[in-house]
PDB file of C-alpha atoms and ligand atoms in Angstrom:
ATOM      1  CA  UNK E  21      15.291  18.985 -95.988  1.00 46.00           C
ATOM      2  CA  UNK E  22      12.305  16.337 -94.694  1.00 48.00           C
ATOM      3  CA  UNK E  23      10.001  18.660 -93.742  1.00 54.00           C
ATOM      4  CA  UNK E  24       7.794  16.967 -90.175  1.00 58.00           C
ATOM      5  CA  UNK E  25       3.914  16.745 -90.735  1.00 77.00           C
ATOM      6  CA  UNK E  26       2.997  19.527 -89.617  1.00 94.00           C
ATOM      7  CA  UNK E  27       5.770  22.558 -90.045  1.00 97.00           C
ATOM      8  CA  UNK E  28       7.017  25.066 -87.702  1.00 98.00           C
ATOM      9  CA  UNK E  29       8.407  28.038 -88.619  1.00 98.00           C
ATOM     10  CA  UNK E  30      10.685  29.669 -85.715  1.00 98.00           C
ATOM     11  CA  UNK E  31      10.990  33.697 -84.783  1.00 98.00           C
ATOM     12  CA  UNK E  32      12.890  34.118 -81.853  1.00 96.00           C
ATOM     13  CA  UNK E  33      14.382  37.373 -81.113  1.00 94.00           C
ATOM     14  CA  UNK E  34      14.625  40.605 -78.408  1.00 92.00           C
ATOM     15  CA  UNK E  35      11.457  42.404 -77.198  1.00 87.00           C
ATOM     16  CA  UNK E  36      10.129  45.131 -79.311  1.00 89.00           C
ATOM     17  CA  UNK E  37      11.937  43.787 -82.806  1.00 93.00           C
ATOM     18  CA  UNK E  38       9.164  43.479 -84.311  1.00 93.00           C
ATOM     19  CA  UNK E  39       8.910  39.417 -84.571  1.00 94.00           C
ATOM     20  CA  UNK E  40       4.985  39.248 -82.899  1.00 93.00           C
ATOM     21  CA  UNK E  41       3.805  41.681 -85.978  1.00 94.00           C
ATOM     22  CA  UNK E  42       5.755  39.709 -88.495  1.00 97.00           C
ATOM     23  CA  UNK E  43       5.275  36.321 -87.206  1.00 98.00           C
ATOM     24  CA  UNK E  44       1.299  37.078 -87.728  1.00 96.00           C
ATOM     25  CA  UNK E  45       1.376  38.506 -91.014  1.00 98.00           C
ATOM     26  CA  UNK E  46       3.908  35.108 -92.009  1.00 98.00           C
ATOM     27  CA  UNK E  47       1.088  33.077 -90.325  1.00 97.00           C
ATOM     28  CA  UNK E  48      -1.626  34.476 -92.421  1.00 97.00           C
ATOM     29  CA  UNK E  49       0.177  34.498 -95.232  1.00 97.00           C
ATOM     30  CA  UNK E  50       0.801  30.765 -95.255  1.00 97.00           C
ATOM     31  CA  UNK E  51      -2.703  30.278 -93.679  1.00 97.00           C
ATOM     32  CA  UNK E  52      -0.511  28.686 -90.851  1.00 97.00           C
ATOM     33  CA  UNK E  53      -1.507  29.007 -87.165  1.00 95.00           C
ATOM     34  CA  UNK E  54       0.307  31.747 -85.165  1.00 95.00           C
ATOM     35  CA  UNK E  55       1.333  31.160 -81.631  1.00 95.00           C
ATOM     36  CA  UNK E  56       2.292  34.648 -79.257  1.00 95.00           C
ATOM     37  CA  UNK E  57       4.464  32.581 -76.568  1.00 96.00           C
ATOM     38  CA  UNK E  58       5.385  35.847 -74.709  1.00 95.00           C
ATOM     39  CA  UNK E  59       2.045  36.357 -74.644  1.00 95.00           C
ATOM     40  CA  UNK E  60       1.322  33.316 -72.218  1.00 97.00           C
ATOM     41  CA  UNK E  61       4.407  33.870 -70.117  1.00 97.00           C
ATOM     42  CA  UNK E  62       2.540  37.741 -69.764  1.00 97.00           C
ATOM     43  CA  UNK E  63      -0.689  36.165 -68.578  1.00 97.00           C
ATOM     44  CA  UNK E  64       0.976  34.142 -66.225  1.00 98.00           C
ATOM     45  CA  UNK E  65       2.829  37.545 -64.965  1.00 98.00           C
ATOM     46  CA  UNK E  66      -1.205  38.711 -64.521  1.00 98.00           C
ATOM     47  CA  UNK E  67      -1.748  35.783 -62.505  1.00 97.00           C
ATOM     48  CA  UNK E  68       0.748  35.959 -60.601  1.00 97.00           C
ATOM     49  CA  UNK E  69       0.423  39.928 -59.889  1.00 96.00           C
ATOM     50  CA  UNK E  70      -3.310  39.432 -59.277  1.00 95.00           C
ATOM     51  CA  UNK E  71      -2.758  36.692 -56.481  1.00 95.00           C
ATOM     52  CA  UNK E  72      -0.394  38.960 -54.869  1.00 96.00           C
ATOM     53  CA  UNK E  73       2.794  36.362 -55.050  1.00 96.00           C
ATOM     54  CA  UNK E  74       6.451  37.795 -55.315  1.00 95.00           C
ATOM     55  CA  UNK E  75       8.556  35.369 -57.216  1.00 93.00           C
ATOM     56  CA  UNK E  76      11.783  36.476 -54.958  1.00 93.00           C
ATOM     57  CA  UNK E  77       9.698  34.584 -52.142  1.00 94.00           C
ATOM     58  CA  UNK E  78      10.865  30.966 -52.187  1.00 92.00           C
ATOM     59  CA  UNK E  79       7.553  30.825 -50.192  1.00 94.00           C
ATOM     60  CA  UNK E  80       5.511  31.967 -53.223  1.00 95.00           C
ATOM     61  CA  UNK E  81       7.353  30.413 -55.820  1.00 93.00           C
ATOM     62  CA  UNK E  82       5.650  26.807 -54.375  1.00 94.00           C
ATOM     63  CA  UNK E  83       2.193  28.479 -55.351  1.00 95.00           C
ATOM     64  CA  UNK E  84       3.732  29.853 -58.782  1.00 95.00           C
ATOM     65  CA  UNK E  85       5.155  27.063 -59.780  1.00 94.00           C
ATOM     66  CA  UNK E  86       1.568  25.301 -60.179  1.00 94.00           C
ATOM     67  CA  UNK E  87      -0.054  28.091 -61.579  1.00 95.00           C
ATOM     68  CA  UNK E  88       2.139  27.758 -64.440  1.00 94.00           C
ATOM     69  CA  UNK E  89       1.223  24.125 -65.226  1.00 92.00           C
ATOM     70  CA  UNK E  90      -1.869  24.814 -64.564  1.00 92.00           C
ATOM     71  CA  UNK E  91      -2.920  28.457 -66.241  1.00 93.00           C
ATOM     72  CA  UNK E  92      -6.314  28.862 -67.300  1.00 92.00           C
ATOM     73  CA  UNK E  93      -5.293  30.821 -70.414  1.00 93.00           C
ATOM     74  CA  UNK E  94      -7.882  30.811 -73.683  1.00 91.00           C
ATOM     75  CA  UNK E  95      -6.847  33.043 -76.859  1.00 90.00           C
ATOM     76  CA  UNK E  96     -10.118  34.018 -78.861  1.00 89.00           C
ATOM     77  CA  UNK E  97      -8.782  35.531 -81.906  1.00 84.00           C
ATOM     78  CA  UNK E  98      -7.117  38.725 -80.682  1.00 84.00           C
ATOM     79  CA  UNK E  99      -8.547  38.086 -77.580  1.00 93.00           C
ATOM     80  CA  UNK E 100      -6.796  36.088 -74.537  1.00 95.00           C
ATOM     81  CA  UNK E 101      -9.043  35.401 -71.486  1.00 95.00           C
ATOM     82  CA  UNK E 102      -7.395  34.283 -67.646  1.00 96.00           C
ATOM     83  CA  UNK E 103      -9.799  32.739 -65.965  1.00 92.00           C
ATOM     84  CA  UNK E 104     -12.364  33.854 -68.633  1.00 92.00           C
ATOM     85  CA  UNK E 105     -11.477  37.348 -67.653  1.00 96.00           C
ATOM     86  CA  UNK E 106     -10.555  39.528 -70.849  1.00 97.00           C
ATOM     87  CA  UNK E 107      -6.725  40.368 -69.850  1.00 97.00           C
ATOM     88  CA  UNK E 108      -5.940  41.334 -73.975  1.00 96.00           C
ATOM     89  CA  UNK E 109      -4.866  44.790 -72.434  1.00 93.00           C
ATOM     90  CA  UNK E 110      -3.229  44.409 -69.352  1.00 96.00           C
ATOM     91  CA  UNK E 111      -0.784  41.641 -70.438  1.00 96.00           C
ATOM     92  CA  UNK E 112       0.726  44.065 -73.076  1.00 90.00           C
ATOM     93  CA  UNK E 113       1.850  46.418 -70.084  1.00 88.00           C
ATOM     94  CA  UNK E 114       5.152  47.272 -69.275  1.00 82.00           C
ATOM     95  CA  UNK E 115       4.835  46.001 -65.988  1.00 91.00           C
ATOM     96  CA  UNK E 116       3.194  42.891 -66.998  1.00 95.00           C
ATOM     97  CA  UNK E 117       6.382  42.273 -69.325  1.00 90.00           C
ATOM     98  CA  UNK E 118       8.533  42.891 -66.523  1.00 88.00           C
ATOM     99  CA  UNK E 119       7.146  40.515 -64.165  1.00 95.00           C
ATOM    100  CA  UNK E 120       7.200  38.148 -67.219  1.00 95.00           C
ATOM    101  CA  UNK E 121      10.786  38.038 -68.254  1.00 89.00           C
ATOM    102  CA  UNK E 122      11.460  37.722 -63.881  1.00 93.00           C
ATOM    103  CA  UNK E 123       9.097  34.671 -64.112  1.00 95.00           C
ATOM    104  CA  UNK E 124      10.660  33.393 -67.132  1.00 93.00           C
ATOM    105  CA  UNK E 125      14.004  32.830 -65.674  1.00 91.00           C
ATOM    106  CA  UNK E 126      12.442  30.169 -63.601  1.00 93.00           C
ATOM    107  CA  UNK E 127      13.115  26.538 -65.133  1.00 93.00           C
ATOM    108  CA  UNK E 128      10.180  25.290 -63.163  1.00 93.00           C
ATOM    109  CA  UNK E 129       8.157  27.879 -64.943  1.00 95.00           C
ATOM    110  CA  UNK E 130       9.320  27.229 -68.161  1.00 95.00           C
ATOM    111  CA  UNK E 131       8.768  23.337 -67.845  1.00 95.00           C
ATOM    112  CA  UNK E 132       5.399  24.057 -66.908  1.00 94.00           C
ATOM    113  CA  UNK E 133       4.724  26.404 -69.786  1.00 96.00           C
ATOM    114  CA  UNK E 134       6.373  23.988 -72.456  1.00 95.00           C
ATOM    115  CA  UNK E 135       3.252  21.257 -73.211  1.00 93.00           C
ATOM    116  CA  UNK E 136       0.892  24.401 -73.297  1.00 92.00           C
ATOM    117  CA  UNK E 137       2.796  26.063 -76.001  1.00 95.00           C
ATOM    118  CA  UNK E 138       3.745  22.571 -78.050  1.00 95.00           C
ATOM    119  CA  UNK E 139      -0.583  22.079 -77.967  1.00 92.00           C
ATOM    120  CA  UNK E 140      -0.685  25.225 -80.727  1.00 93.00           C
ATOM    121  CA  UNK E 141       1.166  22.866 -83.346  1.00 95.00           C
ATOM    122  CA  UNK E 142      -1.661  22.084 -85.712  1.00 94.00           C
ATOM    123  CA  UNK E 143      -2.258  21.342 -89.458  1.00 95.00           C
ATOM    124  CA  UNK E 144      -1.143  22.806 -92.120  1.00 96.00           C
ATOM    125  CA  UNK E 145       1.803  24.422 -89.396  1.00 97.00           C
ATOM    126  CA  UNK E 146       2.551  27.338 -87.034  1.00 97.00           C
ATOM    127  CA  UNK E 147       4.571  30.100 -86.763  1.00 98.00           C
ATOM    128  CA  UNK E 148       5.855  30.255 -83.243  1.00 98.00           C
ATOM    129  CA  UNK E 149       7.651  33.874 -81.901  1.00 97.00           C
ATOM    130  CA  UNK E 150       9.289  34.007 -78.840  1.00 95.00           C
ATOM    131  CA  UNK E 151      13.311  33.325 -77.297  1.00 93.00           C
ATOM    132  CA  UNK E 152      13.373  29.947 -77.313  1.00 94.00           C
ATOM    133  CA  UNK E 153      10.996  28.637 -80.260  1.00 97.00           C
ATOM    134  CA  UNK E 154      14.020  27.022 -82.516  1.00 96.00           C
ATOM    135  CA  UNK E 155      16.086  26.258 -79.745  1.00 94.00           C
ATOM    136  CA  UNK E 156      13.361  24.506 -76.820  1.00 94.00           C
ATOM    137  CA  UNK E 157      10.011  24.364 -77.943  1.00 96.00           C
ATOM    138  CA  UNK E 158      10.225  23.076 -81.646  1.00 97.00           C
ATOM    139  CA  UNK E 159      13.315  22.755 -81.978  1.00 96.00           C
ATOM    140  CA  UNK E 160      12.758  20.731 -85.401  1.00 96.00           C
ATOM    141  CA  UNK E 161      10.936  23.819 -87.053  1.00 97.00           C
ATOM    142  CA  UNK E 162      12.249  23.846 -90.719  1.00 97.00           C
ATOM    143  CA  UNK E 163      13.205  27.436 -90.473  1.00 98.00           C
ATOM    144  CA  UNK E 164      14.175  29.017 -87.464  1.00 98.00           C
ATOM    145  CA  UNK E 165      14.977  32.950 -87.903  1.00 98.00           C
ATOM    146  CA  UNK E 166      16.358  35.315 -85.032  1.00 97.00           C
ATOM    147  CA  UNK E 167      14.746  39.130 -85.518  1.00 97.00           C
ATOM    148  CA  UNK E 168      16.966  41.930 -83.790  1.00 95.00           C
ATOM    149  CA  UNK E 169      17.213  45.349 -84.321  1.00 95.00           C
ATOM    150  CA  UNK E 170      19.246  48.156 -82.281  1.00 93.00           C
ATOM    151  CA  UNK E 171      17.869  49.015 -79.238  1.00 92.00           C
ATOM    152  CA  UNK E 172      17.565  52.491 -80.335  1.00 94.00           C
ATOM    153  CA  UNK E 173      15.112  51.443 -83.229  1.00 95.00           C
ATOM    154  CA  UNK E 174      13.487  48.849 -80.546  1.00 96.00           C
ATOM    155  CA  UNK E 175      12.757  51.330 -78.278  1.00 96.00           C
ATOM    156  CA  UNK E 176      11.429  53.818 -80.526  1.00 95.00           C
ATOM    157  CA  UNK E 177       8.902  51.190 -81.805  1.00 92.00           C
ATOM    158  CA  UNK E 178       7.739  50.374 -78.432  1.00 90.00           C
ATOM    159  CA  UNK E 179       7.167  54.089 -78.268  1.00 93.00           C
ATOM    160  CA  UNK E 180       5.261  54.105 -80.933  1.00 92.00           C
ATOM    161  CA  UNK E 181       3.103  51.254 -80.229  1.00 86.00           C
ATOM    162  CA  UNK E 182       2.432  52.621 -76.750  1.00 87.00           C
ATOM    163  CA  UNK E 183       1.402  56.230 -78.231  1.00 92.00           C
ATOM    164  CA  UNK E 184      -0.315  54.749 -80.586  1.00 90.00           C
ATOM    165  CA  UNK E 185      -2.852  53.531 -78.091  1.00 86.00           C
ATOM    166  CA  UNK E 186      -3.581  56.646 -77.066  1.00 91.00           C
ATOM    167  CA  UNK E 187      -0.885  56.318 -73.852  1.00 88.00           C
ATOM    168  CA  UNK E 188       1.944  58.564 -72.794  1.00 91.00           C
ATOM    169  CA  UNK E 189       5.538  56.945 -73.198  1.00 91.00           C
ATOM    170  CA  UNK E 190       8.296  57.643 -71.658  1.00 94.00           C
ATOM    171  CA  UNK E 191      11.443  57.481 -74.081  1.00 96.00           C
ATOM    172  CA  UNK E 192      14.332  57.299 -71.479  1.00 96.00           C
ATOM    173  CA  UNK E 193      12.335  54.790 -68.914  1.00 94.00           C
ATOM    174  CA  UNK E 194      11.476  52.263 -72.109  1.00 93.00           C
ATOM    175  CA  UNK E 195      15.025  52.433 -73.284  1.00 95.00           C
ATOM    176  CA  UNK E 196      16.153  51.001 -69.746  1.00 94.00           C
ATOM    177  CA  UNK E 197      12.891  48.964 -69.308  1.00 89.00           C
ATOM    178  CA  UNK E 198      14.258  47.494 -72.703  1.00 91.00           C
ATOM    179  CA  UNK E 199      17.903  46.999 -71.962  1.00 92.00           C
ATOM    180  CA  UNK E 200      17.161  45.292 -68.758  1.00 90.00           C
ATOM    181  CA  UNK E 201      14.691  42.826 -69.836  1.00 86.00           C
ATOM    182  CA  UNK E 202      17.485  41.822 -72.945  1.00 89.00           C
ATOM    183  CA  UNK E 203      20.267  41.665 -70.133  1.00 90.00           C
ATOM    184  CA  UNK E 204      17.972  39.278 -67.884  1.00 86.00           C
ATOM    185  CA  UNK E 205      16.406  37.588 -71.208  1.00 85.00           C
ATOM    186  CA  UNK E 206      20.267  36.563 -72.696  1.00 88.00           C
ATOM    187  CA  UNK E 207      22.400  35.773 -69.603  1.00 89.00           C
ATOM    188  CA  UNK E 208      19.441  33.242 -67.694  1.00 85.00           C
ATOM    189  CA  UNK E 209      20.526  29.444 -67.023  1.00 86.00           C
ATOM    190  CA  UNK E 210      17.586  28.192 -68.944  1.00 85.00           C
ATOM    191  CA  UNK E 211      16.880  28.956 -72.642  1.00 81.00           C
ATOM    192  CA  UNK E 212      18.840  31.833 -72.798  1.00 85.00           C
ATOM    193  CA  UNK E 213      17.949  34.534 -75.504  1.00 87.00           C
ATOM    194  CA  UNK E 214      20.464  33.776 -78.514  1.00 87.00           C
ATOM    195  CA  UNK E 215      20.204  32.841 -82.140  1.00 92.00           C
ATOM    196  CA  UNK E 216      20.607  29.191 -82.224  1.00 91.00           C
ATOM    197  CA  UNK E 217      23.260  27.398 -84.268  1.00 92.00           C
ATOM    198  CA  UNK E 218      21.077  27.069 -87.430  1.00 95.00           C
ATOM    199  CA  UNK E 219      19.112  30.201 -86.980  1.00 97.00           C
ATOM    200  CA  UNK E 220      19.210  32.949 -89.586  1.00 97.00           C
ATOM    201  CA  UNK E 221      19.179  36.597 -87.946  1.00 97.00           C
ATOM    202  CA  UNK E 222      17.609  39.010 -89.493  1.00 97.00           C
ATOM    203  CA  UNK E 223      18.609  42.695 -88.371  1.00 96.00           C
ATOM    204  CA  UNK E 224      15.687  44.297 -89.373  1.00 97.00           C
ATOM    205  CA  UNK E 225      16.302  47.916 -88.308  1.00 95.00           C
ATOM    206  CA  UNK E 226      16.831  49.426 -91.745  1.00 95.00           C
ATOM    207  CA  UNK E 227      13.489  47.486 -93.021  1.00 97.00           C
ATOM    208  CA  UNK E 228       9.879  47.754 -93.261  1.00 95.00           C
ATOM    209  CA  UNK E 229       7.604  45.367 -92.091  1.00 95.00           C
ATOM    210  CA  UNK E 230       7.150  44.423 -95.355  1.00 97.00           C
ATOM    211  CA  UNK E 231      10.091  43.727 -95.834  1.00 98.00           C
ATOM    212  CA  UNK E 232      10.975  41.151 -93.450  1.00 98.00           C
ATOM    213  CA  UNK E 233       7.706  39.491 -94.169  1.00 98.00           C
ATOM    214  CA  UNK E 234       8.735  38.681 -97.774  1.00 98.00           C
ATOM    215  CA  UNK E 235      12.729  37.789 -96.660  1.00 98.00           C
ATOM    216  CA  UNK E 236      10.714  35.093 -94.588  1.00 98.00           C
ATOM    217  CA  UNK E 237       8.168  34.074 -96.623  1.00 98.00           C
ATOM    218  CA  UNK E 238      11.174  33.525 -99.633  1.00 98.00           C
ATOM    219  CA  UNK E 239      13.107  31.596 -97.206  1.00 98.00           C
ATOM    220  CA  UNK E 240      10.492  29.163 -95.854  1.00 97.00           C
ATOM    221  CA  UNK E 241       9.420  29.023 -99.525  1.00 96.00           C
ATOM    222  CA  UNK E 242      13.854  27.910-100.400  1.00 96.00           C
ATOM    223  CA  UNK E 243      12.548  24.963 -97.881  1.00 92.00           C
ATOM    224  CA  UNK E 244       9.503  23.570 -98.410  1.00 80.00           C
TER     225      UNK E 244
HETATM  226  O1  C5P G 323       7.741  38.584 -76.224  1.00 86.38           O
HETATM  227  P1  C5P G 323       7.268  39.340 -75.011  1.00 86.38           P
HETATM  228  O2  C5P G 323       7.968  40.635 -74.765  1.00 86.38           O
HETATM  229  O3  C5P G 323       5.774  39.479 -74.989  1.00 86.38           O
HETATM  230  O4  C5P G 323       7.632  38.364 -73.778  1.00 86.38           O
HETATM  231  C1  C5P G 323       7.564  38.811 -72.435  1.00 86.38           C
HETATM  232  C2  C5P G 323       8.680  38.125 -71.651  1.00 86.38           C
HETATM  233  O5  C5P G 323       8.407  36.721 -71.564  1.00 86.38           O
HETATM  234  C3  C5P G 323      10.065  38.230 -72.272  1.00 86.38           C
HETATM  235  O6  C5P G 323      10.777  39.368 -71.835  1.00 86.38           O
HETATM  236  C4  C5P G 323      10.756  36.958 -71.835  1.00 86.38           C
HETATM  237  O7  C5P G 323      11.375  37.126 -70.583  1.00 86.38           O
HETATM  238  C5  C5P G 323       9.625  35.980 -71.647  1.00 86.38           C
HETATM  239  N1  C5P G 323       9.541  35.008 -72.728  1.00 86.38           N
HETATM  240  C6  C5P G 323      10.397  33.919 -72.687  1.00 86.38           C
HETATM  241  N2  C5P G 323      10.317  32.945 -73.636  1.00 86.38           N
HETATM  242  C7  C5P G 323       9.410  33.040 -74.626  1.00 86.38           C
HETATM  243  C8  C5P G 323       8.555  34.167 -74.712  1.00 86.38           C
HETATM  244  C9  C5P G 323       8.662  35.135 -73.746  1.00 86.38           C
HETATM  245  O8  C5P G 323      11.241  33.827 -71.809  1.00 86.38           O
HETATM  246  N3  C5P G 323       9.331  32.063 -75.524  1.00 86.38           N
END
């Protein structure tokens, strides 16, 4: 396979499987850059929550639609700035994932977002995570894997993750959260969440993060 100058490796997959962790460890593995697409779609949910706009307003959506072109958004290391504000923590809310995934079902939104997240393709290559990195973004990445795991397992990570800040979770409320952000995620017009035809899923429920690191690492090495 003719690998393009500068290589993309694809992880698209449900929330809370797992794919940001693993797509940053592949990244500094291959001493690749790593881009966090949900992570702009979130700051634009900030934005958007911060100006006050409800995306069920046809209204508002004239004003949104911009602001997604247009998104000051800088990422300093683990940090991402809006605005030069320091919104690392509130974009990795719930609610700021929810207003996300409704934002993301817009196809003006999504057009807007798309240069912003090809800019991130630099030398020696990127690994991209996200719903739509194989299939819409770079959709010639040499290796495109789709990371699921039950929603059970999801959910419990998420739990985890949020506890492990320090936070309370709620069990039952992130299991719904969950399912309804995969129902709106996989049945939108545009970009739908879905392995794409020459995707490899990975159902990593039954494996460490370790694990799924090397399966990817031994498959991108199969291709280069
Ligand atoms: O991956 P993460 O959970 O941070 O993404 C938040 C939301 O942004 C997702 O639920 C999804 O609706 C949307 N998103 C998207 N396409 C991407 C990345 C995220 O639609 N490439």
């Amino acid at each position: 396979m003719t690998i393009p100058n500068c290589p993309v490796i694809a992880i698209d997959g449900p929330t809370a499987s797992g794919k940001g962790t693993v797509a940053a460890l592949v990244a500094a593995r291959l001493g690749y850059h790593y881009l966090d697409s949900g992570a702009i779609y979130r700051v634009l949910a900030v934005a958007v929550e911060q100006s006050g706009l409800n995306p069920d307003s046809q209204v508002d959506l004239q004003q949104i639609i911009p602001m997604a072109a247009n998104l000051p958004v800088h990422f300093h290391g683990e940090r991402v700035l809006l605005n030069g504000a320091d919104v690392s923590e509130v974009i990795r809310t719930e609610e700021a994932g929810v207003m996300a995934s409704r934002l993301a079902v817009l196809p003006e939104v999504r057009a807007g977002l798309l240069q912003r997240q090809r800019d991130f393709r630099q030398s020696p290559g990127l690994v991209a995570d996200g719903r739509d990195m194989g299939s819409v973004v770079f959709p010639d990445s040499f290796l495109k894997v789709f990371l699921t795991a039950s929603a059970q397992v999801r959910a419990e990570r998420r739990v985890k993750q949020i506890e492990g800040r320090g936070q309370q979770a709620d069990f039952q409320a992130i299991y719904s959260d969950l399912m309804a952000r995969d129902k709106r995620d996989s049945e939108r017009a545009v970009a739908p969440l879905k392995p794409c035809e020459d995707a490899l899923v990975l159902d990593c429920s039954n494996m460490t993060i370790d694990q799924v690191v090397v399966t990817i690492l031994k498959w991108a090495q199969e291709r280069i």
